[in-house]
CSV table of C-alpha atoms in Angstrom, one decimal:
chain,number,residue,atom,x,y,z
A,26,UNK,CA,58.6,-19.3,69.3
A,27,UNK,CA,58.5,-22.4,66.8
A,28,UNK,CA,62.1,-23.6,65.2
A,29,UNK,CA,61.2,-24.4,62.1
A,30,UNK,CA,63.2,-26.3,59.1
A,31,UNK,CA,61.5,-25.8,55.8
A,32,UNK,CA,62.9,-28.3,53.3
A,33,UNK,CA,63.3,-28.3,49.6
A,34,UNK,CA,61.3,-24.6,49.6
A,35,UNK,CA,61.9,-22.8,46.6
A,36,UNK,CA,62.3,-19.1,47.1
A,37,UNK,CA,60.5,-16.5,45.1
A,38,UNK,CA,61.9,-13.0,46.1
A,39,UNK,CA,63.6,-10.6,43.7
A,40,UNK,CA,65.5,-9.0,46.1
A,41,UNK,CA,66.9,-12.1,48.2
A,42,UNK,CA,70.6,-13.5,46.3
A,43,UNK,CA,68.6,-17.1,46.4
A,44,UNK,CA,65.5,-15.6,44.1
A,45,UNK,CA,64.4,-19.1,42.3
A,46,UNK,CA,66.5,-21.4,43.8
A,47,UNK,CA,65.3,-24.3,45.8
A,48,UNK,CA,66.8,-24.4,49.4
A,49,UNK,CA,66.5,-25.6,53.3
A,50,UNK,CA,65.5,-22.3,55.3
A,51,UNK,CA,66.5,-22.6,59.3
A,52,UNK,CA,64.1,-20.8,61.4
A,53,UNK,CA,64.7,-20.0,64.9
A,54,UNK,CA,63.6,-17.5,67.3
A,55,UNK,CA,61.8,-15.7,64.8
A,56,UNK,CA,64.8,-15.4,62.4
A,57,UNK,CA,66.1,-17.1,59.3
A,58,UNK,CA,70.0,-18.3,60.3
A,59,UNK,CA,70.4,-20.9,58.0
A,60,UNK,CA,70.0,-21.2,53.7
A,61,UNK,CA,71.5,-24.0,52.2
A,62,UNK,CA,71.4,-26.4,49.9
A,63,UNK,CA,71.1,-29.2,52.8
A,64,UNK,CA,70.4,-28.7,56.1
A,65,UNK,CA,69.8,-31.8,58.5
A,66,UNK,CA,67.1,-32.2,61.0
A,67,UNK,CA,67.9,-30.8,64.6
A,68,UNK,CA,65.8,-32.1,68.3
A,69,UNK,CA,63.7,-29.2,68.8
A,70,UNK,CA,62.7,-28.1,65.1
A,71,UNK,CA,59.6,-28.9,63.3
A,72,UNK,CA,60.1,-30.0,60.1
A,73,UNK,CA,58.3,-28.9,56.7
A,74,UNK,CA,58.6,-31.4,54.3
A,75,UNK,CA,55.8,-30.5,51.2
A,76,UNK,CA,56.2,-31.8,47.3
A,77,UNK,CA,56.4,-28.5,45.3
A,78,UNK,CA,56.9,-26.4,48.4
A,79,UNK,CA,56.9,-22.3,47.5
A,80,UNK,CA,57.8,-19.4,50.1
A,81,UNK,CA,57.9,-15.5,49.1
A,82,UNK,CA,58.2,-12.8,51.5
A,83,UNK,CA,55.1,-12.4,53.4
A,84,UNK,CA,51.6,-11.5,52.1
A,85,UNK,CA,50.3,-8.5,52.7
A,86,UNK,CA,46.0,-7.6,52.3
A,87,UNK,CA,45.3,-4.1,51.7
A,88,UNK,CA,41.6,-4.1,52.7
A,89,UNK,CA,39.6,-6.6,54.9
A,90,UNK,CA,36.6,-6.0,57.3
A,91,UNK,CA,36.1,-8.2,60.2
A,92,UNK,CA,33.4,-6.7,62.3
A,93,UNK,CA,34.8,-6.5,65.3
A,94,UNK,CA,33.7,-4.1,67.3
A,95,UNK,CA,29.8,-4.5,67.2
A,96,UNK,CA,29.1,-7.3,64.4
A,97,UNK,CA,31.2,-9.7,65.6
A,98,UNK,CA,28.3,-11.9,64.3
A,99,UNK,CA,30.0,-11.5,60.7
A,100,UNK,CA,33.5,-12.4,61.8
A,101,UNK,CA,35.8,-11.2,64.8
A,102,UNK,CA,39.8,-10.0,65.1
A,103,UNK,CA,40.6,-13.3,66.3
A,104,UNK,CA,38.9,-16.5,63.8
A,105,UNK,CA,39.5,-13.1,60.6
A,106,UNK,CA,43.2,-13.4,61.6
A,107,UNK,CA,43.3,-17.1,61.7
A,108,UNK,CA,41.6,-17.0,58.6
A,109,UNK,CA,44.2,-15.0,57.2
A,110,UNK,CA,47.2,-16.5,58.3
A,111,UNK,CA,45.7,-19.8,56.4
A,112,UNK,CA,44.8,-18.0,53.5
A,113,UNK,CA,48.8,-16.9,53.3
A,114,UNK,CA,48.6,-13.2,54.8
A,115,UNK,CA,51.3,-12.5,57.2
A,116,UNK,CA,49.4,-9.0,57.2
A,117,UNK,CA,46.0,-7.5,56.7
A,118,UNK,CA,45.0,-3.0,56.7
A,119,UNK,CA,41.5,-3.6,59.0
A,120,UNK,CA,38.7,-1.0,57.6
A,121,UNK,CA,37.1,0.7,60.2
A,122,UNK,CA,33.6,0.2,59.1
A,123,UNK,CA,32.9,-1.5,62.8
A,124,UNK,CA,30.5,0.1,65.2
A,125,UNK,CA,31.5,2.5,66.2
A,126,UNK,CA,33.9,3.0,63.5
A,127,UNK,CA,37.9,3.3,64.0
A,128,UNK,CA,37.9,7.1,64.0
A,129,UNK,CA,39.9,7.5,67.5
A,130,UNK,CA,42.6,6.3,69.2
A,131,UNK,CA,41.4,4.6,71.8
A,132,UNK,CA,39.4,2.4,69.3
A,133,UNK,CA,42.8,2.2,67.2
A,134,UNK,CA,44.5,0.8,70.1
A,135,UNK,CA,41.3,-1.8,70.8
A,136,UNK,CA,41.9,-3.3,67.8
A,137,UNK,CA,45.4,-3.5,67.8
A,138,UNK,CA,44.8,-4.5,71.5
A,139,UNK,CA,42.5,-7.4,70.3
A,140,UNK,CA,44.7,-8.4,67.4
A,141,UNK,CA,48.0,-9.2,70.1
A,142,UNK,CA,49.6,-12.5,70.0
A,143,UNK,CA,48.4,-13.7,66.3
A,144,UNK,CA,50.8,-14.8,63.4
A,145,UNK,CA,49.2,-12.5,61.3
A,146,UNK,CA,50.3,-8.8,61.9
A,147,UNK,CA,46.9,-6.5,61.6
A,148,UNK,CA,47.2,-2.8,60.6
A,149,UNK,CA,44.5,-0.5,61.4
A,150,UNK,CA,43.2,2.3,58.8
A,151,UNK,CA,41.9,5.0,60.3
A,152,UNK,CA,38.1,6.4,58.7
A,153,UNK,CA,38.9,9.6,57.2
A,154,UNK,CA,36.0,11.4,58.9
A,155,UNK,CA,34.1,11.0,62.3
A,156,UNK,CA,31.6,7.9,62.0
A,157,UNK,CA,32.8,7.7,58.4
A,158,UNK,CA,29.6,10.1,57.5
A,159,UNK,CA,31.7,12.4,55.4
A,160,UNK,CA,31.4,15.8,57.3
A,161,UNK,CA,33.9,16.3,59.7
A,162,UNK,CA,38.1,15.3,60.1
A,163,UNK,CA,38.3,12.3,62.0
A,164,UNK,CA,41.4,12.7,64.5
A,165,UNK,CA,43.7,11.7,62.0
A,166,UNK,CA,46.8,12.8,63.8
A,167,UNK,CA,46.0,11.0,66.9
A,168,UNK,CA,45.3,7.6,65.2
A,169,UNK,CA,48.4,7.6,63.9
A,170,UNK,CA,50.5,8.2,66.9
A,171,UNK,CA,47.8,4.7,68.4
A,172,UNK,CA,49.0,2.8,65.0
A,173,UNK,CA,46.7,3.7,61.7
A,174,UNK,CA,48.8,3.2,58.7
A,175,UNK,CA,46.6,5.3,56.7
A,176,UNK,CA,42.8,6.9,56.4
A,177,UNK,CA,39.8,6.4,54.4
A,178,UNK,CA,35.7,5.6,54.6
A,179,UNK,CA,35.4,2.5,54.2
A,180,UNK,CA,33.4,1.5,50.3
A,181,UNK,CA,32.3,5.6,51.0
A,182,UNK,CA,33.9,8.5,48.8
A,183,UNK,CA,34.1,11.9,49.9
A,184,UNK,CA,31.5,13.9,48.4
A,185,UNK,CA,33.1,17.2,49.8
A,186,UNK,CA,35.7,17.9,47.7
A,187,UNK,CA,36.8,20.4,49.4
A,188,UNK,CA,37.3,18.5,52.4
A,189,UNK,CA,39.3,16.0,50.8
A,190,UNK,CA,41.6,19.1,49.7
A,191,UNK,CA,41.9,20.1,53.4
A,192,UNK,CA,42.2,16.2,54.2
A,193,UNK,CA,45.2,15.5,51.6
A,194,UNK,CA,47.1,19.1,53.0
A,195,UNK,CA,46.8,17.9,56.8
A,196,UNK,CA,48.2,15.1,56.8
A,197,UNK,CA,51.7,15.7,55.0
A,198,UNK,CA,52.1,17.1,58.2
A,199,UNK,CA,53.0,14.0,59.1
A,200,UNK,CA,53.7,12.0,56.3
A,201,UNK,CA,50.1,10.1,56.9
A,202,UNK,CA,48.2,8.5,53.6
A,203,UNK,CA,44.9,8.9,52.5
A,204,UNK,CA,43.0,6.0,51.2
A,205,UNK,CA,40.3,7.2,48.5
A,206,UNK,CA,37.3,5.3,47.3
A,207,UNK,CA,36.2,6.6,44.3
A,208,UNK,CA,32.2,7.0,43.5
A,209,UNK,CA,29.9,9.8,42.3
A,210,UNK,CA,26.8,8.8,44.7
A,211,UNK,CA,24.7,11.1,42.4
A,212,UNK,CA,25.8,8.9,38.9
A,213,UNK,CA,25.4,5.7,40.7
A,214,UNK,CA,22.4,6.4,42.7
A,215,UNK,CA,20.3,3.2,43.4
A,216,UNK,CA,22.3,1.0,40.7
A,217,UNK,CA,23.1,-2.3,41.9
A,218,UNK,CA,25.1,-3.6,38.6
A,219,UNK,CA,27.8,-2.8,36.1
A,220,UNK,CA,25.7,-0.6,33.6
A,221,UNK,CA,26.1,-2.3,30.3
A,222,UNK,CA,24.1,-5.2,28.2
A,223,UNK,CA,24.0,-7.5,31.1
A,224,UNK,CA,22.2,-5.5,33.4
A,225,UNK,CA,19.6,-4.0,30.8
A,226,UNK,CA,19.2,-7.6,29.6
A,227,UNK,CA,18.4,-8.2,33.2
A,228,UNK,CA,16.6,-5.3,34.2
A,229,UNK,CA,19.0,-4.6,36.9
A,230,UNK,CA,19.9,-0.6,37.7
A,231,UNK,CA,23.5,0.5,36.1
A,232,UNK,CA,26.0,2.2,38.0
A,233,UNK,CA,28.2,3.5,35.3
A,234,UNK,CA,32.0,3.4,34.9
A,235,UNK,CA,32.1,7.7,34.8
A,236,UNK,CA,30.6,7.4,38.6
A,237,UNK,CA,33.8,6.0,39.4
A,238,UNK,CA,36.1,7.9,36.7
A,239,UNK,CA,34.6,11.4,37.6
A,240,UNK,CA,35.8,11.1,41.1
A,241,UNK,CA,39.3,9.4,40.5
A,242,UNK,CA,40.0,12.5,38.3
A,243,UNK,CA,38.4,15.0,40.4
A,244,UNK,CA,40.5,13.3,43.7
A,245,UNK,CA,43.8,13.2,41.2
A,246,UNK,CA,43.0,17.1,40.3
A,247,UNK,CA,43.2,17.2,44.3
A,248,UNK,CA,46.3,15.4,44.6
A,249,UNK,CA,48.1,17.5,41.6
A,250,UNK,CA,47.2,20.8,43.2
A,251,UNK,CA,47.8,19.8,47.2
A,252,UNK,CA,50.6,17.8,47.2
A,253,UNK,CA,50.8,14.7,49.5
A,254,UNK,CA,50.3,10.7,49.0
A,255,UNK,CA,47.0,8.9,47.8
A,256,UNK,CA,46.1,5.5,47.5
A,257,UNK,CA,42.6,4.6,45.1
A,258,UNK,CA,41.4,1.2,46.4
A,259,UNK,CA,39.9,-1.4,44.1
A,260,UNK,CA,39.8,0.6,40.5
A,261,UNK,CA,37.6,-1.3,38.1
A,262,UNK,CA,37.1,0.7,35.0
A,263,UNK,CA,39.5,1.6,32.0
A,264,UNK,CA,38.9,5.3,32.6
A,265,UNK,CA,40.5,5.3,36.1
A,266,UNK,CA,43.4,2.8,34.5
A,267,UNK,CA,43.9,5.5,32.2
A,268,UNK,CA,43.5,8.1,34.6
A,269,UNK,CA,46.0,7.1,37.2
A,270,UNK,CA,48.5,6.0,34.0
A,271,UNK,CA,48.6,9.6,33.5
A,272,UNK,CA,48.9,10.5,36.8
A,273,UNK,CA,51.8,8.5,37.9
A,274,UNK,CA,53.6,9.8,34.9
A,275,UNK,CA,52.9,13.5,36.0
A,276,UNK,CA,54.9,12.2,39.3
A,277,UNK,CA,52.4,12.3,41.7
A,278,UNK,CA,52.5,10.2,44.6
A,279,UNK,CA,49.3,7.7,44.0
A,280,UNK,CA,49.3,4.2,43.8
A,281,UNK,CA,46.1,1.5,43.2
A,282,UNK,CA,44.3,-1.4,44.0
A,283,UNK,CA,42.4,-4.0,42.3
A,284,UNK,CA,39.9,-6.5,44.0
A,285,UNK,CA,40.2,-10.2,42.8
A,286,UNK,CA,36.9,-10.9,41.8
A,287,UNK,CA,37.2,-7.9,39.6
A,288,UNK,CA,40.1,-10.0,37.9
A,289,UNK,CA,38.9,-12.8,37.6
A,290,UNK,CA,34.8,-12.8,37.1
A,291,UNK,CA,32.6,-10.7,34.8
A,292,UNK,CA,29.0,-9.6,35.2
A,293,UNK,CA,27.1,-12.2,33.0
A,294,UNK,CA,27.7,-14.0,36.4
A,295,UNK,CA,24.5,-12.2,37.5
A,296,UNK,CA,22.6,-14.0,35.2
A,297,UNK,CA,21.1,-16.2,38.1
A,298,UNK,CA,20.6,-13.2,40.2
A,299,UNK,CA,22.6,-14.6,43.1
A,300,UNK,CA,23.8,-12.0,46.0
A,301,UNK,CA,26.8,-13.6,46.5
A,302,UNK,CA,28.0,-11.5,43.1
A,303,UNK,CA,26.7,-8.4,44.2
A,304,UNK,CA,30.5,-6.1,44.9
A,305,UNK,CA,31.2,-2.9,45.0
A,306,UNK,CA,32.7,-1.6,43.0
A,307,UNK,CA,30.5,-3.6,40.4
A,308,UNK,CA,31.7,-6.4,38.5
A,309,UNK,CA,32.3,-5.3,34.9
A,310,UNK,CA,32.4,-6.5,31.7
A,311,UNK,CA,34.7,-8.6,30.0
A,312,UNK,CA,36.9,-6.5,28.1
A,313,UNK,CA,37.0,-4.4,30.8
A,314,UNK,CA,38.0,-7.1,32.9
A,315,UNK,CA,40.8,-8.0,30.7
A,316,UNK,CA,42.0,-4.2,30.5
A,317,UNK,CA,42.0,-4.8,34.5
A,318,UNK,CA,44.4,-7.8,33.7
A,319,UNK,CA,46.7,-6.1,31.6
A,320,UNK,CA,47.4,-2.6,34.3
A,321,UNK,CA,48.2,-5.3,36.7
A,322,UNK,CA,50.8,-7.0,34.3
A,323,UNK,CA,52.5,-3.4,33.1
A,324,UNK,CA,52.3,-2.1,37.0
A,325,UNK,CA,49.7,0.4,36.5
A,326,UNK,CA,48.1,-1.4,39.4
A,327,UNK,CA,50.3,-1.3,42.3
A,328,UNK,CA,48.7,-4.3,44.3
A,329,UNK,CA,46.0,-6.4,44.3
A,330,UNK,CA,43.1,-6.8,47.5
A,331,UNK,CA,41.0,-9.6,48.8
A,332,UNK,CA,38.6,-7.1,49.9
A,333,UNK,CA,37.5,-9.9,52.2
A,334,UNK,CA,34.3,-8.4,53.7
A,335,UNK,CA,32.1,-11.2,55.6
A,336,UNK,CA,28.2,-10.3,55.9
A,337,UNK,CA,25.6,-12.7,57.9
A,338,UNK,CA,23.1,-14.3,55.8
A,339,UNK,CA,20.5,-11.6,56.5
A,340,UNK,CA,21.9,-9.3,55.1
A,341,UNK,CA,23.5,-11.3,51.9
A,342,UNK,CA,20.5,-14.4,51.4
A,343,UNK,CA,18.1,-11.5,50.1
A,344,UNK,CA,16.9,-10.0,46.5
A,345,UNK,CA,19.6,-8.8,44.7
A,346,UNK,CA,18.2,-5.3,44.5
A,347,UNK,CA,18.1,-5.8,48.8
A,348,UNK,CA,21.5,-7.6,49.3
A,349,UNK,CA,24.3,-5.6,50.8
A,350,UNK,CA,27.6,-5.7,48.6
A,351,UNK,CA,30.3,-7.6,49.7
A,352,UNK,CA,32.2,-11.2,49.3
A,353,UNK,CA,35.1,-13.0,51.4
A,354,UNK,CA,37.6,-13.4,49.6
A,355,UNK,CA,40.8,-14.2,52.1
A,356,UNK,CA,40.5,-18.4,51.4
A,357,UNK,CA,40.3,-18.0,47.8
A,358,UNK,CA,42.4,-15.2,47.0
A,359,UNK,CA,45.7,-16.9,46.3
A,360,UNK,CA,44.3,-20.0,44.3
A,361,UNK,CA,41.8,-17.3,42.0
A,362,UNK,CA,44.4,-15.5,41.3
A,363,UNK,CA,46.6,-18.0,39.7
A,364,UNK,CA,44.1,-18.7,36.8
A,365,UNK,CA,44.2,-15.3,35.7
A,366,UNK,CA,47.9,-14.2,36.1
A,367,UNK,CA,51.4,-15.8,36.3
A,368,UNK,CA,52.9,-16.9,39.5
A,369,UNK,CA,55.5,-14.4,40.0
A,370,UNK,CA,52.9,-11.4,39.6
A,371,UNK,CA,50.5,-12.8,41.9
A,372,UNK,CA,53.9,-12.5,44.7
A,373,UNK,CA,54.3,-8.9,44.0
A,374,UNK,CA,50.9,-8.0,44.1
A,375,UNK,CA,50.4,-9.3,47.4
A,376,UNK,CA,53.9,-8.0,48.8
A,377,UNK,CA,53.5,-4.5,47.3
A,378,UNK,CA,51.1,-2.9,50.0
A,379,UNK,CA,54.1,-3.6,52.5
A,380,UNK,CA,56.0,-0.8,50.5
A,381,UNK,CA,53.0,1.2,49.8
A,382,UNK,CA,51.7,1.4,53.4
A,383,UNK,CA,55.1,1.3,54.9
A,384,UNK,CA,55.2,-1.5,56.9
A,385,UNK,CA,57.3,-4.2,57.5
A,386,UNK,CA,59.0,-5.6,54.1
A,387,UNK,CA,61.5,-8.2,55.1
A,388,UNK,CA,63.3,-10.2,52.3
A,389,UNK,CA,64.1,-13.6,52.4
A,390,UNK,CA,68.0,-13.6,53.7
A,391,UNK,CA,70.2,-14.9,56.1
A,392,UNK,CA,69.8,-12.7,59.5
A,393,UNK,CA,66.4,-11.4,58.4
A,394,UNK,CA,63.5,-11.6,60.4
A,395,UNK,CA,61.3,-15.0,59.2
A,396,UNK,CA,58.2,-13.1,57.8
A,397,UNK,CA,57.1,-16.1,55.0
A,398,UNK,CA,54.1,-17.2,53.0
A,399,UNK,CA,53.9,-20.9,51.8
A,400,UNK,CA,52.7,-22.7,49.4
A,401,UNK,CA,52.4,-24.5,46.3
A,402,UNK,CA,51.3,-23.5,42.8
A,403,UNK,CA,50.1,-26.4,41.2
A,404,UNK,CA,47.0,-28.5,41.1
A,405,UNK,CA,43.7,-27.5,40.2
A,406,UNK,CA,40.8,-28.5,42.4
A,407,UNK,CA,37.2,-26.4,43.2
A,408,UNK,CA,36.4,-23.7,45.9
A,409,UNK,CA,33.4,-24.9,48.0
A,410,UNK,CA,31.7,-23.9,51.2
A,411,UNK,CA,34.0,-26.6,53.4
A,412,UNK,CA,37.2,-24.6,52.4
A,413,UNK,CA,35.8,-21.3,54.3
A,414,UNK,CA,37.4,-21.0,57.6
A,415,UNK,CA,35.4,-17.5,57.8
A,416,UNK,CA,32.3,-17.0,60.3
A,417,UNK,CA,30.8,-15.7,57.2
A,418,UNK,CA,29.8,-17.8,54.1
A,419,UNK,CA,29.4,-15.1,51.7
A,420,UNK,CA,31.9,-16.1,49.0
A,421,UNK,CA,31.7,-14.9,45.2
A,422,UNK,CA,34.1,-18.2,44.3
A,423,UNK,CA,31.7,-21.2,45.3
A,424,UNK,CA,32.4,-23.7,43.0
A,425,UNK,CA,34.9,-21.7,40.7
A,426,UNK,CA,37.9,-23.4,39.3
A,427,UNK,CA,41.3,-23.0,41.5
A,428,UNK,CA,45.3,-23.4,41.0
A,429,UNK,CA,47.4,-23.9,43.9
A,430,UNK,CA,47.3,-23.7,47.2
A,431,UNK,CA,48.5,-22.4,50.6
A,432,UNK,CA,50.5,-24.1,52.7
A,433,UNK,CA,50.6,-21.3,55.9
A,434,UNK,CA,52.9,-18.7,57.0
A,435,UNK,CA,55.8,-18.2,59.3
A,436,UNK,CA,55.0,-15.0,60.6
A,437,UNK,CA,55.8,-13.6,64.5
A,438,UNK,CA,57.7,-16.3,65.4
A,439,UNK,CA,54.6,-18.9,64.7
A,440,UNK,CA,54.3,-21.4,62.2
A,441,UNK,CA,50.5,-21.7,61.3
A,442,UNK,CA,49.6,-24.6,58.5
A,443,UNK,CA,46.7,-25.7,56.4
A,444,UNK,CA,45.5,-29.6,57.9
């Protein structure tokens, strides 16, 4: 366990009785025992002593991939966790799209097995069906007795719908979560781009917004009629901001994500045809991106992802037409974010899958377990390829403009900092 004394820190939690106030946080054993206005250096304690110095309740990621089991050549459990706990994440929900997937317990456990001893907690999801192919239950009960905090296919939507019915009924059983990525693989077939002026300009295939609207209604008509909890990972159209408006105010129990690219860049990035842009769900345009902006802002969108998912160059370096979809986006997340949205909102988005996933949401008090993301939030500098901790290169934010930075976390009873 590292004693820690953070100095001059200034707290940004809602729910702690020192919310914006600048203060000396005593750290030992794991636990916060000391806020005050002064506290003097003790033998024993490491000292944190940063200008401008920023700590909020832990971050939590609601969707990475790290590989791990069986393309451990794009990233494994341990450097993706390190990567985290630099990039500010305290805690990160692992997809299962490893081979084989996460749809047992036994590979539930490995991870969780593998991911032992690391400041940065790691959640398993569970893939909704067996080898994430869409046919058959996965054992969903199972996995979450071994530790998955919820259940979905990886960037794969359910095409069955009446399997998702049977899905969302099972698991209120007990109280488990399905996780629901929303495409019409018919509408999008072979598109590779946000259908709109860009992509005819550029002779690129569209995959339109109502391939993603048709299946968060049809999932929320599920939801209505069955009962249960549903999350929609990485929304990126008005339709489904609309659509999920509605359906919170009916009272049913669904909540959102965004990914930060989709905040903060548009598609007439594709004008050079680089691979690194190429996401799913596509990047949109601009005043869609902006309508993305303002659901975060009136908490339509419950939280906001990374979606860090590391590919090797063969897979990435290709035609854009070839490329697989995917970006990092751990490193950057933080630092993006603050060009597009005000400090305070960027802290609840990245706390709020704590509550949503039910995990561990400790707030920053005396007594409380120490479970802390610093940094600082001003200073603007540029995101290039030496600022990548990740095995995998394969970021959408080389060379975009960034605002703050990390500092580490206190997480687990470690202290892990930025050189």
């Amino acid at each position: 366990m590292t004693q820690v004394i953070l100095k001059q820190a200034k707290i940004i939690d809602p729910l702690s009785p020192f919310h914006n106030q600048t203060m000396d946080l005593k750290i030992e054993n794991g636990t916060i025992t000391q806020i005050d206005k002064e506290i003097s250096a003790t033998s024993g304690f490491e000292v944190v002593n940063v200008p401008s110095l920023h700590v909020s309740k832990g971050w939590m990621d609601s969707s990475v991939s790290f590989g791990e089991p069986g393309y451990e050549d794009r990233e494994t459990i341990e450097n993706g966790l390190k990567v985290a706990a630099k990039s500010g994440f305290t805690a990160v929900a692992l997809q299962p799209n490893s081979n084989p997937t996460i749809d047992n317990q036994s590979q539930v456990r490995f991870v969780l097995d593998r991911a032992k001893g690391n400041a940065t907690t790691l959640y398993p999801i569970g893939a909704l069906t067996k080898g994430s192919d869409g046919n058959e239950l996965a054992e969903l009960y199972d996995m979450q007795n071994a530790g998955a905090i919820a259940f979905g296919d990886y960037k794969k939507a359910l095409q069955n719908a009446n399997l998702q019915k049977i899905a969302l009924q099972y698991v209120q059983d007990f109280n488990g979560m399905l996780v629901a990525f929303c495409q019409d693989s018919t509408l999008k077939g072979s598109g590779i781009a946000n259908e709109g002026d860009v992509s005819t300009k550029l002779g690129l295939k569209g995959i339109p917004a109502l391939a993603e609207e048709l299946h968060v209604g049809r999932n929320l008509f599920l939801l209505e009629y069955t009962g249960g909890k549903m999350h929609i990972p990485t929304i990126s159209t008005q339709g489904s901001i609309k659509l999920i408006k509605e359906a919170k105010a009916k009272g049913l129990q669904v909540s959102c994500s965004v990914a930060v690219h989709n905040l903060v860049l548009n598609d007439e990035i594709l004008t050079g045809f680089d691979s690194r842009y190429k996401v799913l769900p596509p990047l949109r345009e601009e005043a869609t991106r902006k309508a993305l902006i303002d659901a975060v802002l009136d908490g339509t969108i419950d939280c906001i992802t990374s979606d860090h998912n590391p590919l090797d160059i063969e897979h990435k370096k290709l035609e854009f037409d070839l490329a697989k979809d995917g970006t990092i986006g751990l490193e950057s997340a933080f630092s993006a974010l603050l060009t597009v949205l005000p400090l305070e909102v960027v802290i609840e988005k990245l706390t709020a899958s704590k509550l949503i996933f039910n995990t561990k949401n400790n707030s920053i008090n005396q007594s409380n377990i120490a479970d802390l993301s610093l940094f600082v939030p001003d200073g603007n500098w540029v995101f290039q390829r030496e600022n990548i901790g990740s095995k995998s290169k394969n970021s959408a934010f080389l060379g975009q403009q960034m605002k703050g930075k990390v500092i580490g976390i206190y997480n687990n009873g470690q202290l892990i900092m930025n050189n």
